[in-house]
Structure formats: C-alpha cells, structure tokens
GROMACS .gro file of C-alpha atoms in nm:
model
  321
    1MET     CA    1   1.488  11.068   6.848
    2SER     CA    2   1.295  10.838   6.610
    3ASN     CA    3   1.351  10.465   6.604
    4THR     CA    4   1.514  10.499   6.263
    5GLY     CA    5   1.748  10.768   6.388
    6LEU     CA    6   1.833  10.568   6.698
    7SER     CA    7   1.915  10.261   6.488
    8MET     CA    8   2.145  10.462   6.261
    9TYR     CA    9   2.318  10.615   6.567
   10VAL     CA   10   2.376  10.273   6.724
   11CYS     CA   11   2.514  10.133   6.397
   12LEU     CA   12   2.750  10.426   6.353
   13PHE     CA   13   2.864  10.396   6.717
   14PHE     CA   14   2.956  10.027   6.686
   15ALA     CA   15   3.113  10.078   6.343
   16CYS     CA   16   3.335  10.349   6.490
   17CYS     CA   17   3.434  10.129   6.785
   18PHE     CA   18   3.517   9.843   6.551
   19CYS     CA   19   3.733  10.058   6.325
   20CYS     CA   20   3.907  10.229   6.615
   21SER     CA   21   3.980   9.898   6.784
   22ARG     CA   22   4.150   9.776   6.467
   23ALA     CA   23   4.345  10.098   6.418
   24MET     CA   24   4.458  10.134   6.781
   25PRO     CA   25   4.579   9.805   6.932
   26THR     CA   26   4.578   9.789   7.310
   27ARG     CA   27   4.948   9.688   7.317
   28VAL     CA   28   5.168   9.900   7.096
   29ASN     CA   29   5.506   9.750   7.004
   30GLN     CA   30   5.471   9.488   7.278
   31GLU     CA   31   5.783   9.269   7.267
   32ALA     CA   32   5.713   8.896   7.267
   33VAL     CA   33   5.817   8.718   7.586
   34ASN     CA   34   5.897   8.352   7.638
   35ASP     CA   35   5.780   8.245   7.985
   36ARG     CA   36   5.927   7.893   7.956
   37PRO     CA   37   6.293   7.964   7.876
   38VAL     CA   38   6.558   7.694   7.859
   39ILE     CA   39   6.923   7.789   7.907
   40GLY     CA   40   7.182   7.553   7.764
   41VAL     CA   41   7.486   7.484   7.983
   42LEU     CA   42   7.795   7.358   7.805
   43THR     CA   43   7.947   7.064   7.993
   44GLN     CA   44   8.313   7.050   8.095
   45LEU     CA   45   8.554   6.766   8.025
   46VAL     CA   46   8.644   6.573   8.341
   47SER     CA   47   9.016   6.609   8.414
   48ASP     CA   48   9.030   6.529   8.787
   49GLU     CA   49   9.120   6.161   8.840
   50VAL     CA   50   8.881   6.141   9.135
   51MET     CA   51   8.590   6.241   8.911
   52LYS     CA   52   8.666   6.022   8.607
   53PRO     CA   53   8.480   5.711   8.731
   54PHE     CA   54   8.154   5.909   8.727
   55GLY     CA   55   8.149   6.031   8.367
   56ARG     CA   56   8.331   6.198   8.078
   57THR     CA   57   8.187   6.547   8.120
   58TYR     CA   58   8.023   6.734   8.407
   59ILE     CA   59   7.838   7.042   8.530
   60PRO     CA   60   7.862   7.154   8.894
   61ALA     CA   61   7.508   7.167   9.035
   62SER     CA   62   7.563   7.522   9.158
   63TYR     CA   63   7.541   7.650   8.797
   64VAL     CA   64   7.219   7.458   8.742
   65LYS     CA   65   7.064   7.596   9.061
   66TYR     CA   66   7.183   7.945   8.968
   67VAL     CA   67   7.005   7.937   8.632
   68GLU     CA   68   6.694   7.775   8.776
   69SER     CA   69   6.679   8.037   9.052
   70GLY     CA   70   6.651   8.304   8.783
   71GLY     CA   71   6.338   8.139   8.645
   72SER     CA   72   6.471   7.915   8.370
   73ARG     CA   73   6.515   7.547   8.304
   74VAL     CA   74   6.849   7.393   8.207
   75MET     CA   75   6.958   7.174   7.919
   76PRO     CA   76   7.302   7.011   7.953
   77ILE     CA   77   7.499   7.018   7.627
   78ARG     CA   78   7.749   6.739   7.575
   79LEU     CA   79   8.077   6.776   7.387
   80THR     CA   80   8.039   6.469   7.165
   81LEU     CA   81   7.766   6.572   6.920
   82THR     CA   82   7.785   6.670   6.553
   83THR     CA   83   7.766   7.024   6.420
   84ALA     CA   84   7.420   6.950   6.280
   85GLU     CA   85   7.304   6.836   6.624
   86TYR     CA   86   7.437   7.155   6.786
   87GLU     CA   87   7.259   7.363   6.523
   88ASN     CA   88   6.938   7.181   6.608
   89ILE     CA   89   6.989   7.241   6.981
   90PHE     CA   90   7.051   7.610   6.915
   91ARG     CA   91   6.706   7.641   6.758
   92LYS     CA   92   6.551   7.500   7.077
   93ILE     CA   93   6.730   7.681   7.363
   94ASN     CA   94   6.699   8.045   7.470
   95GLY     CA   95   7.050   8.124   7.588
   96LEU     CA   96   7.384   7.964   7.670
   97LEU     CA   97   7.609   7.954   7.976
   98PHE     CA   98   7.984   7.889   7.952
   99ILE     CA   99   8.085   7.767   8.298
  100GLY     CA  100   8.424   7.783   8.470
  101GLY     CA  101   8.671   7.498   8.487
  102ALA     CA  102   8.990   7.397   8.307
  103ALA     CA  103   9.028   7.344   7.933
  104ASP     CA  104   9.240   7.455   7.639
  105LEU     CA  105   9.050   7.752   7.500
  106GLU     CA  106   9.166   7.697   7.143
  107THR     CA  107   9.202   7.322   7.082
  108SER     CA  108   8.971   7.141   7.328
  109ASP     CA  109   8.628   6.997   7.249
  110TYR     CA  110   8.491   7.258   7.488
  111ALA     CA  111   8.639   7.537   7.274
  112ARG     CA  112   8.526   7.370   6.950
  113VAL     CA  113   8.164   7.337   7.060
  114ALA     CA  114   8.159   7.684   7.215
  115LYS     CA  115   8.276   7.835   6.885
  116ILE     CA  116   7.989   7.665   6.699
  117PHE     CA  117   7.732   7.817   6.934
  118TYR     CA  118   7.908   8.155   6.942
  119THR     CA  119   7.900   8.175   6.562
  120LEU     CA  120   7.535   8.074   6.553
  121ALA     CA  121   7.453   8.338   6.817
  122LEU     CA  122   7.631   8.612   6.624
  123LYS     CA  123   7.440   8.532   6.306
  124ALA     CA  124   7.108   8.498   6.490
  125ASN     CA  125   7.138   8.831   6.669
  126ASP     CA  126   7.245   9.002   6.347
  127ARG     CA  127   6.916   8.900   6.188
  128GLY     CA  128   6.707   9.000   6.489
  129ASP     CA  129   6.684   8.656   6.650
  130PHE     CA  130   6.775   8.747   7.009
  131PHE     CA  131   7.007   8.498   7.181
  132PRO     CA  132   7.215   8.573   7.495
  133ILE     CA  133   7.543   8.415   7.613
  134TRP     CA  134   7.695   8.435   7.962
  135GLY     CA  135   8.052   8.335   8.047
  136THR     CA  136   8.169   8.275   8.405
  137CYS     CA  137   8.542   8.265   8.493
  138MET     CA  138   8.692   8.047   8.220
  139GLY     CA  139   8.370   8.107   8.032
  140MET     CA  140   8.449   8.479   8.020
  141GLN     CA  141   8.804   8.402   7.915
  142LEU     CA  142   8.663   8.187   7.636
  143LEU     CA  143   8.448   8.475   7.511
  144THR     CA  144   8.757   8.695   7.479
  145VAL     CA  145   8.937   8.422   7.282
  146LEU     CA  146   8.640   8.383   7.048
  147VAL     CA  147   8.619   8.758   6.987
  148ALA     CA  148   8.992   8.822   6.952
  149GLY     CA  149   9.054   8.507   6.749
  150GLU     CA  150   9.349   8.425   6.972
  151ASN     CA  151   9.433   8.350   7.334
  152LEU     CA  152   9.557   8.672   7.497
  153LEU     CA  153   9.533   8.555   7.859
  154THR     CA  154   9.820   8.600   8.101
  155LYS     CA  155   9.889   8.512   8.464
  156THR     CA  156   9.643   8.702   8.685
  157THR     CA  157   9.607   8.478   8.988
  158ALA     CA  158   9.326   8.561   9.228
  159GLU     CA  159   9.277   8.224   9.393
  160ASN     CA  160   9.025   8.163   9.671
  161ILE     CA  161   8.963   8.528   9.749
  162SER     CA  162   8.650   8.744   9.756
  163LEU     CA  163   8.683   9.097   9.627
  164PRO     CA  164   8.485   9.419   9.572
  165LEU     CA  165   8.483   9.536   9.211
  166ASN     CA  166   8.667   9.842   9.082
  167LEU     CA  167   8.372   9.964   8.876
  168THR     CA  168   8.435  10.166   8.562
  169THR     CA  169   8.239  10.475   8.464
  170GLU     CA  170   8.040  10.258   8.220
  171ALA     CA  171   7.909  10.028   8.495
  172ASP     CA  172   7.620  10.255   8.596
  173SER     CA  173   7.482  10.262   8.243
  174SER     CA  174   7.540   9.893   8.172
  175ARG     CA  175   7.267   9.643   8.097
  176MET     CA  176   7.407   9.389   8.342
  177PHE     CA  177   7.392   9.617   8.644
  178ALA     CA  178   7.083   9.816   8.544
  179GLY     CA  179   6.857   9.630   8.788
  180LEU     CA  180   7.083   9.670   9.091
  181SER     CA  181   6.978   9.917   9.358
  182GLU     CA  182   7.197  10.211   9.454
  183GLU     CA  183   7.269  10.035   9.783
  184LEU     CA  184   7.379   9.714   9.611
  185MET     CA  185   7.596   9.898   9.358
  186LYS     CA  186   7.767  10.076   9.646
  187ALA     CA  187   7.819   9.745   9.825
  188LEU     CA  188   7.956   9.590   9.507
  189ALA     CA  189   8.229   9.853   9.499
  190GLN     CA  190   8.308   9.839   9.871
  191GLU     CA  191   8.241   9.487   9.999
  192PRO     CA  192   8.397   9.150   9.898
  193LEU     CA  193   8.093   9.018   9.711
  194THR     CA  194   8.268   8.839   9.424
  195GLY     CA  195   8.440   8.502   9.468
  196ASN     CA  196   8.754   8.462   9.258
  197PHE     CA  197   8.915   8.127   9.176
  198HIS     CA  198   9.137   8.176   8.874
  199HIS     CA  199   9.501   8.184   8.765
  200TYR     CA  200   9.467   8.347   8.425
  201GLY     CA  201   9.279   8.645   8.292
  202LEU     CA  202   9.276   8.933   8.046
  203THR     CA  203   9.470   9.240   8.157
  204LEU     CA  204   9.332   9.586   8.096
  205GLN     CA  205   9.645   9.676   7.901
  206THR     CA  206   9.602   9.380   7.665
  207PHE     CA  207   9.238   9.473   7.616
  208GLN     CA  208   9.325   9.833   7.533
  209GLU     CA  209   9.587   9.719   7.281
  210ASN     CA  210   9.348   9.488   7.093
  211GLU     CA  211   9.113   9.658   6.848
  212LYS     CA  212   8.878   9.359   6.815
  213LEU     CA  213   8.819   9.341   7.190
  214GLN     CA  214   8.780   9.717   7.226
  215ASN     CA  215   8.524   9.735   6.948
  216PHE     CA  216   8.325   9.441   7.082
  217PHE     CA  217   8.322   9.476   7.461
  218THR     CA  218   8.266   9.741   7.726
  219VAL     CA  219   8.467   9.692   8.046
  220LEU     CA  220   8.249   9.723   8.357
  221SER     CA  221   8.505   9.644   8.627
  222THR     CA  222   8.868   9.556   8.696
  223ASN     CA  223   9.060   9.400   8.984
  224VAL     CA  224   9.420   9.354   9.090
  225ALA     CA  225   9.581   9.009   9.085
  226GLU     CA  226   9.835   8.869   9.330
  227ASN     CA  227  10.115   8.971   9.091
  228GLU     CA  228   9.973   9.327   9.078
  229ALA     CA  229   9.840   9.278   8.724
  230LEU     CA  230   9.524   9.479   8.656
  231PHE     CA  231   9.276   9.234   8.505
  232ILE     CA  232   8.925   9.274   8.364
  233SER     CA  233   8.670   9.123   8.600
  234THR     CA  234   8.340   9.214   8.431
  235LEU     CA  235   8.245   9.300   8.074
  236GLU     CA  236   7.952   9.304   7.834
  237ALA     CA  237   7.930   9.326   7.458
  238LYS     CA  238   7.837   9.658   7.303
  239GLU     CA  239   7.599   9.529   7.034
  240TYR     CA  240   7.522   9.173   7.143
  241PRO     CA  241   7.362   9.022   7.456
  242PHE     CA  242   7.692   8.861   7.560
  243TYR     CA  243   7.822   8.895   7.916
  244GLY     CA  244   8.129   8.784   8.108
  245VAL     CA  245   8.243   8.778   8.471
  246GLN     CA  246   8.583   8.656   8.587
  247TRP     CA  247   8.426   8.582   8.926
  248HIS     CA  248   8.159   8.330   9.031
  249PRO     CA  249   7.810   8.466   9.113
  250GLU     CA  250   7.671   8.112   9.154
  251VAL     CA  251   7.883   8.031   9.461
  252ASN     CA  252   7.726   8.310   9.668
  253ARG     CA  253   7.413   8.103   9.718
  254PHE     CA  254   7.496   7.748   9.619
  255GLN     CA  255   7.844   7.648   9.740
  256TRP     CA  256   7.940   7.615  10.105
  257ASP     CA  257   8.283   7.454  10.146
  258ARG     CA  258   8.433   7.611  10.460
  259LYS     CA  259   8.783   7.599  10.314
  260LEU     CA  260   8.687   7.829  10.028
  261ASN     CA  261   8.609   8.198  10.042
  262PHE     CA  262   8.256   8.197   9.911
  263PRO     CA  263   8.079   8.527   9.991
  264HIS     CA  264   7.750   8.459  10.171
  265SER     CA  265   7.656   8.802  10.306
  266SER     CA  266   7.312   8.947  10.244
  267HIS     CA  267   7.450   9.173   9.971
  268ALA     CA  268   7.639   8.881   9.814
  269VAL     CA  269   7.319   8.678   9.799
  270GLN     CA  270   7.128   8.971   9.650
  271LEU     CA  271   7.394   9.017   9.383
  272SER     CA  272   7.380   8.653   9.281
  273SER     CA  273   7.002   8.660   9.270
  274ARG     CA  274   6.978   8.979   9.062
  275LEU     CA  275   7.231   8.860   8.804
  276ALA     CA  276   7.062   8.521   8.764
  277GLU     CA  277   6.730   8.697   8.710
  278PHE     CA  278   6.891   8.940   8.467
  279PHE     CA  279   7.036   8.668   8.245
  280VAL     CA  280   6.718   8.461   8.246
  281GLU     CA  281   6.522   8.776   8.159
  282GLU     CA  282   6.749   8.809   7.857
  283GLY     CA  283   6.666   8.447   7.773
  284ARG     CA  284   6.294   8.528   7.784
  285ARG     CA  285   6.347   8.749   7.480
  286SER     CA  286   6.444   8.444   7.274
  287LEU     CA  287   6.152   8.269   7.109
  288HIS     CA  288   6.337   7.947   7.027
  289HIS     CA  289   6.142   7.640   7.138
  290PHE     CA  290   6.131   7.262   7.126
  291ASP     CA  291   5.909   7.092   6.871
  292SER     CA  292   5.700   6.914   7.132
  293PRO     CA  293   5.651   6.894   7.511
  294GLU     CA  294   5.796   6.544   7.497
  295GLU     CA  295   6.118   6.662   7.331
  296ASP     CA  296   6.135   6.947   7.580
  297ALA     CA  297   6.101   6.716   7.881
  298SER     CA  298   6.352   6.460   7.755
  299SER     CA  299   6.621   6.725   7.701
  300LEU     CA  300   6.627   6.885   8.046
  301ILE     CA  301   6.860   6.838   8.343
  302TYR     CA  302   6.575   6.677   8.538
  303ASN     CA  303   6.658   6.350   8.364
  304TYR     CA  304   6.987   6.329   8.554
  305THR     CA  305   7.070   6.285   8.921
  306PRO     CA  306   7.353   6.490   9.076
  307VAL     CA  307   7.626   6.308   9.268
  308TYR     CA  308   7.722   6.421   9.616
  309ALA     CA  309   8.079   6.537   9.569
  310GLY     CA  310   8.202   6.682   9.897
  311ASN     CA  311   8.565   6.621   9.802
  312PHE     CA  312   8.546   6.744   9.443
  313SER     CA  313   8.705   7.090   9.444
  314GLY     CA  314   8.447   7.247   9.672
  315TYR     CA  315   8.141   7.122   9.482
  316GLU     CA  316   7.867   6.975   9.700
  317GLN     CA  317   7.689   6.826   9.398
  318VAL     CA  318   7.793   6.751   9.042
  319TYR     CA  319   7.603   6.629   8.735
  320PHE     CA  320   7.800   6.378   8.525
  321PHE     CA  321   7.737   6.280   8.164
   0.00000   0.00000   0.00000
C-alpha cells in the first residue's frame, strides 16, 4: 500500500471510530445515581414528662443508626418551620422517614408537616423527580391517613410482641422484598422477626372498603391483633416509592432493652439490614442536593449529641431538638 493510500486508510479508520463512539454511548439509558444521599427524619413532639427537660422534639437514635447503616446520612426535620422552609428542605434531601411515636394524625404539628412533605413528594414523583417516603409504625398509619384523607384506624393492639408476617401473594413480586433471599423470605413468614409496639392500626376489612387506599397501596402482609382483628402490617404504594411497616425494623439491630421483645436473631438482623439498604437505595435515585458542602454539613444529625436515655421507653439513646 502506498503512503497516500495508508494515510487515507488511517484517516477513514479514526473518522469511523469517532462517529461510532458518538452514535453508540458506552452506557445506554444509565440511570443517574446519588452516592451521597441524605434522608430527612421528621422529629416527634415530646409528650413524656421525663423527656420534656431535654427538648421539644426528638428522634430515637435507633432510627438514625438504621438509616446510616443503609448508607445514607440523616437530616433531622423540626416541626416549627414555615412552609417555605420545608419546601427548601425538600429540594435538598433524598427521601423522608416518618418514625413511630404518639401524635394526633390529623391535627398535630407532626401531621401538618408530614402533609406538606407528602404533597411535595406526590407532585415531584408525578413529574419524574424521584422521591421516596418510608413510614414505620405510626409513620405507616400516617401514610394511610394522608392517602385516605381521614383517620380510619381502629384498635389493633400488638404490644411488645415479635411476630412472623402473614405474607400476601403480592409480597414475592414487591419492590420492598425483592432483595430478600428465599431463605430470608421463608424465615419472615415463619419466625418472629418483626417487633410490634402499637395499639392502633388499619384493618384489612377497612382497607378493602376504602377505594382510595385500594387504588394507592398494595398489601404485602397482615397480622392478627390481641382482639383478633386482622390488621395490615406491611404495604407499599403501587405507583409511588412510598412504603409502610406497622412493625419496627430498626429495633432488630439498635435497641436492646431486656424488658422489650426486640428480635435479635440472625434472620432478624438480616431483615433489618436489607430493608435499610433497600430504602437508602431508593434515596440514591433522588438527585436533590444542598447548595454547598457547608450547608450540607450544617444540616446533618452530626451537629447534635444523643442523650443516654435508658429509662425512656426502651430507647438507649435519643436526639433532642
């Protein structure tokens, strides 16, 4: 081949490579991932007289550790801010956790603030701005109130007891349980892996009679209360990344009061770990972010010191605000 021919061949070769590289990206439809997620945790109003000297609102440290163990950081969200401030926070965080506790689910500040974030999350997800919400115990109850537009809870006491879940046929195909092994799913249905500490809940009958709830949620499990009422213990939204558990996955690894039936078996620990990782993985799909590293750092739970609270309802540590 002549020098002229060789030069033309080389030029054509590199031109082809250049065009092909532009036409065929190495990552097709690669979904963006946020590797520095921040999950907001809505604080609870202090109602216990023993706790009042420490602050107005609180978060048990077990919830913080639970979220952090999944690979996220935590931002505490107070109940005393303006709507504009909550809207600003929403644009910074990558998910929201409604914790358990005690509050009026229609008239309290907790309910008011939760509704603001819930409405923002609905609108964001509708326009393709992914934003997950998780509700634990009262947090799950709150989600049902927000969806139904009314409080439909009834007495379903399951206090200080660990239970297996009565999984529905939809559980195997759910997003929440998708990462659980066959062994762990079997254990979940047969072993007491879920700690229950509640007096109210949503019965399956009430759910089935309410069109709003049926259209919004898929029931993943049920359980039987002390009064024989069949209550919903796990659910997830059909079209939104919203999840609820009537039980407490955080206690399996982070609460140890001997007087309380916290499940600490190997399978219980695995369950807690997998669900924390699942929810944080959902948070990674949110691309919300703080405006600066300084704003980021000043907003996180690291700026607060938990109080040892051995006598506070089974909590070893509590953050007060």
